[in-house]
Coordinates of C-alpha atoms in Angstrom, one line a residue:
Chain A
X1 CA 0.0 0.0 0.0
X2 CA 1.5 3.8 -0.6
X3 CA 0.9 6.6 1.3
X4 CA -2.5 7.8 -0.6
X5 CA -4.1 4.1 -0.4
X6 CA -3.7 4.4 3.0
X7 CA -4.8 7.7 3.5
X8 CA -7.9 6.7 0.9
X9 CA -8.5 3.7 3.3
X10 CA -8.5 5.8 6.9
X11 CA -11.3 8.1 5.1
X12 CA -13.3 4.8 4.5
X13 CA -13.1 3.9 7.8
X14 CA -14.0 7.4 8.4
X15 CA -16.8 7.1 6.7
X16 CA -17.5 3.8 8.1
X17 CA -17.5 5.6 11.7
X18 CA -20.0 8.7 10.8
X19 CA -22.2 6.6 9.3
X20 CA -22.9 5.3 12.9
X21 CA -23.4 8.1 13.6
X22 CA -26.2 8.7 11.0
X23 CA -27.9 5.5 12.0
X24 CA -28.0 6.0 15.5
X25 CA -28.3 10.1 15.1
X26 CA -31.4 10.3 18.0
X27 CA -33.2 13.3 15.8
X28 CA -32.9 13.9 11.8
X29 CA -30.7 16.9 12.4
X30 CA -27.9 14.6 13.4
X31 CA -28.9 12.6 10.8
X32 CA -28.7 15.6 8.0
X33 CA -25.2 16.7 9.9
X34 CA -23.5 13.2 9.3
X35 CA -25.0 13.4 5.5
X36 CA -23.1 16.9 5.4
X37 CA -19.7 15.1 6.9
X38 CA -19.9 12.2 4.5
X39 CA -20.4 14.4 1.5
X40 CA -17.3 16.1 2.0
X41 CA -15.3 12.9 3.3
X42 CA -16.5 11.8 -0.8
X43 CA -15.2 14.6 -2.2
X44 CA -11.9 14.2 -0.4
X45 CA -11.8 10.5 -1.8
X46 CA -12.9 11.1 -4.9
X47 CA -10.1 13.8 -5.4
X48 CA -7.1 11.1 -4.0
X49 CA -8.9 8.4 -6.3
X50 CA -7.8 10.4 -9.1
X51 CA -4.3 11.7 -7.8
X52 CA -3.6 7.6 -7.3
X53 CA -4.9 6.3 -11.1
X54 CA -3.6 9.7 -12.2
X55 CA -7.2 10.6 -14.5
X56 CA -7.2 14.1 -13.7
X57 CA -11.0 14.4 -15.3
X58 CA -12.0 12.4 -12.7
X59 CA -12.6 16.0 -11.0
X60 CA -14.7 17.0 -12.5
X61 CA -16.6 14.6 -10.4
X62 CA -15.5 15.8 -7.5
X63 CA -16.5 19.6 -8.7
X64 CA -20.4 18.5 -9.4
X65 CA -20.8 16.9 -6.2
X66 CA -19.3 20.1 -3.9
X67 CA -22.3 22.1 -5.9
X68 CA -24.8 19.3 -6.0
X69 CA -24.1 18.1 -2.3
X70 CA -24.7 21.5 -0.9
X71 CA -28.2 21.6 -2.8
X72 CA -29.8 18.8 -1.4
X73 CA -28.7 19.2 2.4
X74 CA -29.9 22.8 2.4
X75 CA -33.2 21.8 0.6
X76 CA -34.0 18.5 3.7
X77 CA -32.8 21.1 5.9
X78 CA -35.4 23.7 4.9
X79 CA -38.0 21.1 4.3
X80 CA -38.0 20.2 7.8
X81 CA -37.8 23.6 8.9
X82 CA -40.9 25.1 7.2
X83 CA -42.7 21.7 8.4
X84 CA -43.4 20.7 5.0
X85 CA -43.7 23.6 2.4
X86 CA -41.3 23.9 0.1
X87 CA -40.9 27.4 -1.3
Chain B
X1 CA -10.3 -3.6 1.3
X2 CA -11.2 0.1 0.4
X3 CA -13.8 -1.4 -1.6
X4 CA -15.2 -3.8 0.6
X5 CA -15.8 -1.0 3.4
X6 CA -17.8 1.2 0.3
X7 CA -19.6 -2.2 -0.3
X8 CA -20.5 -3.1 3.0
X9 CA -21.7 0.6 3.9
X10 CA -24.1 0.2 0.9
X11 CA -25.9 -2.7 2.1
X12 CA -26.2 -1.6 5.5
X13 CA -27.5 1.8 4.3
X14 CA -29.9 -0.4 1.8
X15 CA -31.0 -2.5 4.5
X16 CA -32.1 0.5 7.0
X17 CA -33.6 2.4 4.4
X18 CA -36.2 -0.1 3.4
X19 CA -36.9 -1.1 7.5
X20 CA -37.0 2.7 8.7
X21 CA -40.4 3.8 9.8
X22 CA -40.5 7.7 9.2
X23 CA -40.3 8.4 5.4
X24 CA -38.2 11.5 6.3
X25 CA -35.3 9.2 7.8
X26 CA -35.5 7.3 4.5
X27 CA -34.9 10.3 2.1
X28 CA -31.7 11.0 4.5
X29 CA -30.4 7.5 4.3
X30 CA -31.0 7.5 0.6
X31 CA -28.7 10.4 0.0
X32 CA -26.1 9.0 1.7
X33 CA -26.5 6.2 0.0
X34 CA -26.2 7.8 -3.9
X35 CA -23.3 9.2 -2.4
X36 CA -21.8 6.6 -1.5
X37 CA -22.9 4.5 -4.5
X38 CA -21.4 7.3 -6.9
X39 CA -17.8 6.7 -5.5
X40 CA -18.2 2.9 -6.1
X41 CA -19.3 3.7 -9.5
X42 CA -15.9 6.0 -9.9
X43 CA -13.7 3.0 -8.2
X44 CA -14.8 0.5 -10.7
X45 CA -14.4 2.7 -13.6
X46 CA -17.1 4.3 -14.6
X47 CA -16.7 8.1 -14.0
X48 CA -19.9 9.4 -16.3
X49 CA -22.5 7.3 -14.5
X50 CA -20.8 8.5 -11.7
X51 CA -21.7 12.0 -12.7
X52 CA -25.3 10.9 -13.4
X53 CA -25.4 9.6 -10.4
X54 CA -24.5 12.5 -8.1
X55 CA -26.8 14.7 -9.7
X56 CA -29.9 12.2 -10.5
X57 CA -28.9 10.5 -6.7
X58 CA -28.2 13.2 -4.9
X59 CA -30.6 16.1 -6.5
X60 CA -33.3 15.6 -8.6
X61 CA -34.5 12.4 -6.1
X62 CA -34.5 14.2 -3.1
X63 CA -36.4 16.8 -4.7
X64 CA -39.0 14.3 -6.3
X65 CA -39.0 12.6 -2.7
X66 CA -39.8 15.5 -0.7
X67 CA -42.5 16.9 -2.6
X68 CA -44.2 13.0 -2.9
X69 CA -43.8 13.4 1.2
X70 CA -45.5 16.5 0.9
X71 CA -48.3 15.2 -0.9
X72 CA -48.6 12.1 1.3
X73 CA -51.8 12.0 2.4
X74 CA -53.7 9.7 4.3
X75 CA -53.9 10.9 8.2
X76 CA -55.0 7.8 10.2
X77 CA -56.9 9.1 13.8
X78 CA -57.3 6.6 16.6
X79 CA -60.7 7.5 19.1
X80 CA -61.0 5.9 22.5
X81 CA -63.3 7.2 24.8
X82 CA -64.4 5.5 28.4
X83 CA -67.6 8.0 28.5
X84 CA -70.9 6.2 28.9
X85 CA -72.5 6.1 25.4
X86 CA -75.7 7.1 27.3
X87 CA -75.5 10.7 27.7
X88 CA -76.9 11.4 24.9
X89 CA -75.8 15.3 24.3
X90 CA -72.2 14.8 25.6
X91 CA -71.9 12.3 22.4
X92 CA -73.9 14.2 20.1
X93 CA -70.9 16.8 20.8
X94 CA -68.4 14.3 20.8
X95 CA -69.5 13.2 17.2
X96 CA -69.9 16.9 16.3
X97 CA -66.0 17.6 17.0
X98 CA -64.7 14.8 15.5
X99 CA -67.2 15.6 12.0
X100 CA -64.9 19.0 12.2
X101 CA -61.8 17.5 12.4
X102 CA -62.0 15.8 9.8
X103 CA -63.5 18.6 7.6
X104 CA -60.8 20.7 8.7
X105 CA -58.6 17.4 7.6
X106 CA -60.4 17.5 4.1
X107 CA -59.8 20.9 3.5
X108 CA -55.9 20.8 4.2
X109 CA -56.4 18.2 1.2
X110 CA -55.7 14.8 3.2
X111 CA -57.5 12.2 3.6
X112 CA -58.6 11.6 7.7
X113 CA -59.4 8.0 8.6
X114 CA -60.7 7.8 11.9
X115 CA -60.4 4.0 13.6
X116 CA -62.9 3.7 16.8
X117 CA -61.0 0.8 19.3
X118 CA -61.9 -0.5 22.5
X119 CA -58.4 -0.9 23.4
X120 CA -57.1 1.3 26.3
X121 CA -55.0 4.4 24.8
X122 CA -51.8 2.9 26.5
X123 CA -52.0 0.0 24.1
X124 CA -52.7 2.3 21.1
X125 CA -50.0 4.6 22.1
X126 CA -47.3 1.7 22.4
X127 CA -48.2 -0.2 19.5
X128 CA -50.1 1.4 16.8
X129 CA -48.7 3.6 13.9
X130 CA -51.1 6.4 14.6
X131 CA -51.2 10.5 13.7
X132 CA -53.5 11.5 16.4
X133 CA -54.7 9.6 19.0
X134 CA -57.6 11.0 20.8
X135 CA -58.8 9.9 24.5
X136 CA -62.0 11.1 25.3
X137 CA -62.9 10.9 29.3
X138 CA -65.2 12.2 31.9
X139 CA -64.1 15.8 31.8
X140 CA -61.5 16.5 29.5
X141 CA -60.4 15.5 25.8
X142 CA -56.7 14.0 25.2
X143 CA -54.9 14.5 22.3
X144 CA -52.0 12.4 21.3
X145 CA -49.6 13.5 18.3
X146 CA -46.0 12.9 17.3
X147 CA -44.2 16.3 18.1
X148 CA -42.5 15.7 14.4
X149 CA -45.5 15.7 12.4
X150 CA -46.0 19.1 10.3
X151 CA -49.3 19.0 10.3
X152 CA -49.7 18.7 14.3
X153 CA -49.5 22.6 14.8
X154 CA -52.4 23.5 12.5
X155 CA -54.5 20.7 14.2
X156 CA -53.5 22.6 17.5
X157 CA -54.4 26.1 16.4
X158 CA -58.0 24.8 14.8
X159 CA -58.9 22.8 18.1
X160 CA -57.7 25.9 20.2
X161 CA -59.7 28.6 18.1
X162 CA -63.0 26.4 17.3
X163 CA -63.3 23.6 20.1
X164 CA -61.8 25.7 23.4
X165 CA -64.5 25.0 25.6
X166 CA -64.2 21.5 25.4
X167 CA -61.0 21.0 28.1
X168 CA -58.7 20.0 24.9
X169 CA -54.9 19.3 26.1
X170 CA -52.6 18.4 23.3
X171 CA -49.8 16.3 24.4
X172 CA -47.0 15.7 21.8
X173 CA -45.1 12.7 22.3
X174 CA -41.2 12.4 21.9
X175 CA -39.3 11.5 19.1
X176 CA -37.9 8.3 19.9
X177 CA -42.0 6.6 19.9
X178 CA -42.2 4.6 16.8
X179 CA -45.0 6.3 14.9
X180 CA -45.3 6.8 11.0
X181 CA -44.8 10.4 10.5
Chain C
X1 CA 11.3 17.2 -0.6
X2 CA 7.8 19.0 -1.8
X3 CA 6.5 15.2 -1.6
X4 CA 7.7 15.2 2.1
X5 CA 5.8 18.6 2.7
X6 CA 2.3 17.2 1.0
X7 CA 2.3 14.0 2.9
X8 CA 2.7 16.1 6.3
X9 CA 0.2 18.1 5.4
X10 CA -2.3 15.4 4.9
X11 CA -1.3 13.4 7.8
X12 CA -2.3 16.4 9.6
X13 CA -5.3 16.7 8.4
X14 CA -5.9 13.1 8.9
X15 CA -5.5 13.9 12.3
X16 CA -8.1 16.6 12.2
X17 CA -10.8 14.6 10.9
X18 CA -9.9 11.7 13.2
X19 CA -10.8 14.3 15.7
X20 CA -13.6 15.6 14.1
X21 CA -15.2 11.8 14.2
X22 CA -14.3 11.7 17.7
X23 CA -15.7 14.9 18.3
X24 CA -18.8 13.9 16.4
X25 CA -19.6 11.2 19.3
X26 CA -18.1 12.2 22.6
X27 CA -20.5 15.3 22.5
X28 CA -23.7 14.6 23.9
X29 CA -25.4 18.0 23.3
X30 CA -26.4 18.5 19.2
X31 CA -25.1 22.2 19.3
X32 CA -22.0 20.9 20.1
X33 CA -21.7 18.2 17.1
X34 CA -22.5 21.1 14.8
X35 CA -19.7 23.3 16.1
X36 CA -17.2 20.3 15.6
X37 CA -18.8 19.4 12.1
X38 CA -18.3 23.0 10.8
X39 CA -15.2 23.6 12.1
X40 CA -12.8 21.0 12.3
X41 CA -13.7 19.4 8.9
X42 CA -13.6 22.6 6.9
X43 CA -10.1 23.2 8.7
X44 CA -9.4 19.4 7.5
X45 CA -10.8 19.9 4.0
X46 CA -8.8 22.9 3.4
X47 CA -5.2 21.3 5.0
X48 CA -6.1 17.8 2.6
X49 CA -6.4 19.6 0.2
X50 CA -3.9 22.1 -0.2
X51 CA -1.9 18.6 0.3
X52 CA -3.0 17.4 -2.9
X53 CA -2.2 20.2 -5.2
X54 CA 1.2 20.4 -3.6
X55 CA 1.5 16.9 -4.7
X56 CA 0.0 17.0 -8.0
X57 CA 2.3 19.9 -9.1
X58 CA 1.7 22.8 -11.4
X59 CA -0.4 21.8 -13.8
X60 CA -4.5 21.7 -14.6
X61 CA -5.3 19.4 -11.8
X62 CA -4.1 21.7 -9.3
X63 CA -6.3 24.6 -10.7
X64 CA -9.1 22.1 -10.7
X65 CA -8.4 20.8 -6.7
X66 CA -8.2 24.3 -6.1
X67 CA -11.7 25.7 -7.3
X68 CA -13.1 22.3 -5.7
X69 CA -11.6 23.7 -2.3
X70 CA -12.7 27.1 -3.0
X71 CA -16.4 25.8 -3.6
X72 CA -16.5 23.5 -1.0
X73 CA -15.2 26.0 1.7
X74 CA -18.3 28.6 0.7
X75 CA -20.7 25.7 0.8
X76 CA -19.9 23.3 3.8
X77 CA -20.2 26.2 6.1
X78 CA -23.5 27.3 4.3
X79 CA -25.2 23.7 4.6
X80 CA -24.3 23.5 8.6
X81 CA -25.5 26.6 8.9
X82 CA -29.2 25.6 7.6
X83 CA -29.1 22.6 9.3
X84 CA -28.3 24.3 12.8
X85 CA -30.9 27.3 11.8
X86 CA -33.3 24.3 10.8
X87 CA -33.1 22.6 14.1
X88 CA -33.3 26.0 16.1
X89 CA -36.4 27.2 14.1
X90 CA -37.6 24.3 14.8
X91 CA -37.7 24.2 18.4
X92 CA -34.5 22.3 19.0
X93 CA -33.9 22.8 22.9
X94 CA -30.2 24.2 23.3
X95 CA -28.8 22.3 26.5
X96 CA -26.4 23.5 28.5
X97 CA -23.1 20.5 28.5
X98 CA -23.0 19.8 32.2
X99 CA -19.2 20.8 33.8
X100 CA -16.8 17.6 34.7

């Protein structure tokens, strides 16, 4: 293993580790906040994925989910706030 | 072995989102899921479904799934009552409020099924799936809800403003009770 | 030389998210968790990633890591911030953590 498989594999187990915390997560906010801490932990992985099989368009990935991420969490978010409407 | 961890997390997130009980938790664990199921897609090689996926996973079906949850409809109310059926006007009244909650139910465009049981409301309360659960007794009128539910604060405000002088108390029970939201 | 630099950077930063996930349990109170969510895994983000285009040179994939870090530190802040503003809207209590 080189240094970036390993560093790939700790974020797995990273993941691994908040997505306990997702299941267990008593209310939905805890749930939303793990969601938050996985999509980034992805976009980290997704980025050393690409430095290890050197495919630098594999980025561009990486660039649709930091925008695409962000949408859904702040639209669940605001969902739940507004009990319901969406506007 | 960096696989197998993304593989593993997939079932597991597969598994609980078919057995969770509120639809919300569901969309959550869904997400996480396309999320996940995106970077296995970019491990074995495939980086344009990849790209599908994160914006058809992680977008477009949340979107879809909230407004379907939105639109989910049908509002099921459990009645219990221990008054003797014989007094005749205290039941004509008692009929009279539940006839308005669920015309109140109709016209916030759902779809109110009221369920009459003889069980005691403990039983109800531990085991049924319920939206409200109404205990009518000697004096006052009990109203169970789960304090998640959106549509628990406009019940409150239309019993409070149009039913007040029947000794209503709204009690909202926690989150961790295992009732369909 | 450079390659030594990178790898210390993200070892550091794998340090900061291991704390992060620690963070993310030992807290009891959800306030807390927020706090630790925002803060130490934007300040892990940004050290990772600045790792990466150290080690990747100067050339187009740096540019790209770059704007990726650039976007992701305007929006992870952003998203905790709706979550935290959804959960106080909605009635959240906010708990004091007990002293030990």
């Amino acid at each position: 293993m080189t240094f970036l498989e390993t560093a790939l594999f700790v974020i797995a187990i990273y993941i691994a580790l908040v997505l306990v915390r997702v299941i267990l997560g008593p209310t939905i906010w805890d749930r939303l906040l793990g969601l938050n801490a996985i999509s980034a932990k992805i976009i980290m992985s997704i980025v050393i994925f690409s430095i290890i099989t050197e495919q630098p368009y594999l980025l561009d990935v990486a660039l649709v989910y930091a925008l695409l991420g962000f949408i859904g969490t702040v639209l669940i978010a605001r969902f739940i706030e507004k009990k319901g409407d969406i506007s | 072995m960096t696989e197998n961890i993304f593989l593993i997390t997939l079932v597991v997130l597969a598994i609980i989102a078919l057995n969770t009980k509120k639809l919300r938790r569901a969309v959550v664990y869904l997400g996480v899921f396309s999320l996940v199921s995106s970077f296995v897609y970019l491990l074995y090689g495939a980086p344009d479904v990849a790209i599908a996926e994160a914006i058809i996973g992680s977008t477009i079906t949340t979107v879809l799934y909230l407004v379907a949850l939105r639109k989910y409809q049908v509002f099921s109310i459990y009645y219990t009552s221990n008054v003797n059926d014989q007094d005749i006007k205290r039941r004509k009244n008692n009929s009279a409020f539940l006839n308005n909650l669920e015309a109140f139910l109709i016209k916030r465009e759902m779809e109110p099924q009221i369920i009459y049981s003889t069980n005691p409301i403990e039983t109800i309360l531990n085991q049924e799936n319920f939206d409200l659960a109404i205990h009518h007794s000697e004096q006052d009128i009990q109203v169970y809800g789960c304090a998640e539910d959106y549509q628990l604060d406009a019940v409150e405000e239309y019993l409070l403003a149009y039913h007040g002088d029947l000794n209503i108390h709204l009690i909202r029970c926690a989150e961790g009770a295992d009732n369909e939201a | 030389m450079i390659d030594l630099l990178a790898y210390l950077l993200i070892t550091i930063a794998l340090i900061f998210m291991a704390l992060g996930v620690i963070g993310l349990f030992r807290f009891k109170d959800f306030y807390s968790r927020i706090l630790i969510s925002a803060k130490i895994e934007t300040v892990g983000f940004l050290t990772i990633m600045i790792g990466f285009t150290i080690l990747s040179g100067l050339s187009y994939a740096a540019m790209k890591i770059l704007l990726i870090t650039l976007m992701v530190m305007i929006t992870n802040p952003l998203s905790t911030h709706a979550i935290a503003r959804s959960a106080f809207l909605s009635g959240y209590p906010i708990n004091q953590e007990p002293r030990r």
